[in-house]
Short mmCIF file of C-alpha atoms in Angstrom, two decimals:
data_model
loop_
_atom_site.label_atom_id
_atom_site.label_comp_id
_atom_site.label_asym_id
_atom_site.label_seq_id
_atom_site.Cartn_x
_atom_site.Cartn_y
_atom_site.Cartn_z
CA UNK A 839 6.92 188.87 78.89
CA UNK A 840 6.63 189.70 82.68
CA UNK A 841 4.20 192.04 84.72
CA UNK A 842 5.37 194.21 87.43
CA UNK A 843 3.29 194.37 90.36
CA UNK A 844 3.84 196.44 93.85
CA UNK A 845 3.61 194.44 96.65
CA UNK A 846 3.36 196.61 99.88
CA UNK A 847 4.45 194.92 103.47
CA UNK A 848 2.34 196.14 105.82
CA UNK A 849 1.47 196.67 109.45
CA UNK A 850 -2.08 196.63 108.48
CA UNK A 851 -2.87 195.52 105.08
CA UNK A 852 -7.24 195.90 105.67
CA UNK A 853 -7.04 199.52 106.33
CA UNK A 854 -4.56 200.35 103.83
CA UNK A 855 -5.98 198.90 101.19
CA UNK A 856 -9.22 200.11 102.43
CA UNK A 857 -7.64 203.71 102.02
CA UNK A 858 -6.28 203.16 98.74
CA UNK A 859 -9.74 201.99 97.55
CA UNK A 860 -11.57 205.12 99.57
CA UNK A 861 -9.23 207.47 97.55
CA UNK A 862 -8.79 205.85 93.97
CA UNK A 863 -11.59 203.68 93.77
CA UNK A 864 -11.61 199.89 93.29
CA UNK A 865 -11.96 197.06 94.88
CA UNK A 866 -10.75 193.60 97.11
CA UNK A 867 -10.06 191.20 94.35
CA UNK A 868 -8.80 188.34 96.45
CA UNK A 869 -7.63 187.82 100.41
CA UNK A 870 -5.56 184.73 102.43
CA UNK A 871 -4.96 185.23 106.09
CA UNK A 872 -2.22 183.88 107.40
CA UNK A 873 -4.46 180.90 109.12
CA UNK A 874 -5.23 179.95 105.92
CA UNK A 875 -1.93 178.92 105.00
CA UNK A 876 -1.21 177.20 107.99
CA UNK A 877 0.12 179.16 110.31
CA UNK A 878 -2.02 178.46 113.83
CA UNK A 879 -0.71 181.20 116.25
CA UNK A 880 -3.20 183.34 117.36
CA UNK A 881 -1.35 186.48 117.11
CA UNK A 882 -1.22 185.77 112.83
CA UNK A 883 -4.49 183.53 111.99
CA UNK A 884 -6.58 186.39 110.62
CA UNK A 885 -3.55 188.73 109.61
CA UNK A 886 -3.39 188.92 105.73
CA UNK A 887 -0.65 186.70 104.21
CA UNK A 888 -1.76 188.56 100.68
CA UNK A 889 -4.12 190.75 99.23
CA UNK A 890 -4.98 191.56 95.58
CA UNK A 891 -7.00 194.96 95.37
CA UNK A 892 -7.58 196.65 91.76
CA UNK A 893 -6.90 200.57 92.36
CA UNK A 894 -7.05 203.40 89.76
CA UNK A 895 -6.93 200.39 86.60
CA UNK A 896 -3.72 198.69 88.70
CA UNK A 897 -3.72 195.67 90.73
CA UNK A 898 -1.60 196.40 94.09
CA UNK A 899 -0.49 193.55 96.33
CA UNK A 900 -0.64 193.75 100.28
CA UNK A 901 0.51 191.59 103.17
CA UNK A 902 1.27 191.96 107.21
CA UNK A 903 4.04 191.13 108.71
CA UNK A 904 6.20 192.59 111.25
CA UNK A 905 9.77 193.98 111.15
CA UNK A 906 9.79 196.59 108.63
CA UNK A 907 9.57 200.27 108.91
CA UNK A 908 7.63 203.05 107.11
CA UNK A 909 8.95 203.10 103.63
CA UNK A 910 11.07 199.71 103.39
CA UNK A 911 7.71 197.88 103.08
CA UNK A 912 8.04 197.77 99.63
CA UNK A 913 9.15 194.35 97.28
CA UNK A 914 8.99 194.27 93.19
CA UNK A 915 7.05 191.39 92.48
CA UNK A 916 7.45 189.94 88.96
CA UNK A 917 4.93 187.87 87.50
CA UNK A 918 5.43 185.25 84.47
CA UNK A 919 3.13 183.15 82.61
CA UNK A 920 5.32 180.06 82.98
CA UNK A 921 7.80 178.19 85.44
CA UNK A 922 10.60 178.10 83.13
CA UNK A 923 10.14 182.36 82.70
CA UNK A 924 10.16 183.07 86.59
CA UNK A 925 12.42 180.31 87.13
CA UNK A 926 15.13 182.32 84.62
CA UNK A 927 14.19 185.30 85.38
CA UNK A 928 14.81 184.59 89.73
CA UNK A 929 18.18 182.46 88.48
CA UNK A 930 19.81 185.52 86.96
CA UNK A 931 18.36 188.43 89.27
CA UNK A 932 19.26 186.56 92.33
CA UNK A 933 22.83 186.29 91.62
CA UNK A 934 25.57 187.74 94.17
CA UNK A 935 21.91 188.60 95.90
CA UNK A 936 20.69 187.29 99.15
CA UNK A 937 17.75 184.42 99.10
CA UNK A 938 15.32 184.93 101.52
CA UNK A 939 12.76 182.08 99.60
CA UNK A 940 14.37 179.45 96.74
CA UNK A 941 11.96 179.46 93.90
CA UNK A 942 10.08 176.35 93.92
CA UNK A 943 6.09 175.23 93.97
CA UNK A 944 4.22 177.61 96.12
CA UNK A 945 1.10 176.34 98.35
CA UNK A 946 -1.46 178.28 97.08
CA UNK A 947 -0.44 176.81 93.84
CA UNK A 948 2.09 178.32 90.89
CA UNK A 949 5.47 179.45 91.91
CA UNK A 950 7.32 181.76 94.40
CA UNK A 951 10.89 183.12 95.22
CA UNK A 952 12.05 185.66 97.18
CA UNK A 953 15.00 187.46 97.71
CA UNK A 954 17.22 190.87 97.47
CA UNK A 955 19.56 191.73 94.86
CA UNK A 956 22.91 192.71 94.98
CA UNK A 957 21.56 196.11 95.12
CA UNK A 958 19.88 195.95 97.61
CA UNK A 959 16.55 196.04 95.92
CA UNK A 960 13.75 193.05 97.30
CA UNK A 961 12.00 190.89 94.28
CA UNK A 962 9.81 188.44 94.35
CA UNK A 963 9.39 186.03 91.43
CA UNK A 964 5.78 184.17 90.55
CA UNK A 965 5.19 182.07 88.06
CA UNK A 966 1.58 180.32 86.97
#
């Protein structure tokens, strides 16, 4: 069993998610800049590498980074409960698809893959 979460590339991921909150309620449920992970330019330390914020009963995920344009800022991120789950699930989705991130250990712990189907459409795998 998998659960589908949003996860919305942004320009500014603070002040979205600050207007989501504003207009449906919630809250910040978790934040890691960019700095945090390692990444020691200036321009990125305190940009948001991802957010969790609980809207209207829903958890939303958030990050900045550059390069995308209003309404392409948008991945399908599918969550499983084990390795073996995401690690099938990102096998057979990624197919004919274009890898952007091999699934493997992620460094804020659990697992990660990213890429875009042979549709077109961008997914992101996690696994606990």
């Amino acid at each position: 069993m998998a659960k589908l979460t949003p996860y919305i590339i942004s320009e500014d991921s603070r002040a979205q998610a600050a207007f989501y909150i504003s207009s449906l309620g919630g809250e910040v449920v978790s934040v890691m800049t960019h700095g945090q992970m390692g990444d020691e330019s200036e321009a990125n330390k305190d940009k948001v590498m991802h957010m969790c914020i609980a809207v209207a009963g829903v958890n939303l995920f958030l990050s900045d980074f550059a390069g995308h344009s209003h309404g392409n800022g948008l991945s399908l991120n599918l969550e499983f409960a084990s390795e073996d789950e995401g690690r099938d699930a990102y096998t057979k989705l990624s197919d004919s698809g274009n890898v952007q991130f091999p699934f493997g250990e992620a460094p804020w712990g659990g697992f990660f893959g990213q890429f875009v189907d042979k549709f077109g459409v961008p997914w992101m795998i996690t696994a606990h």
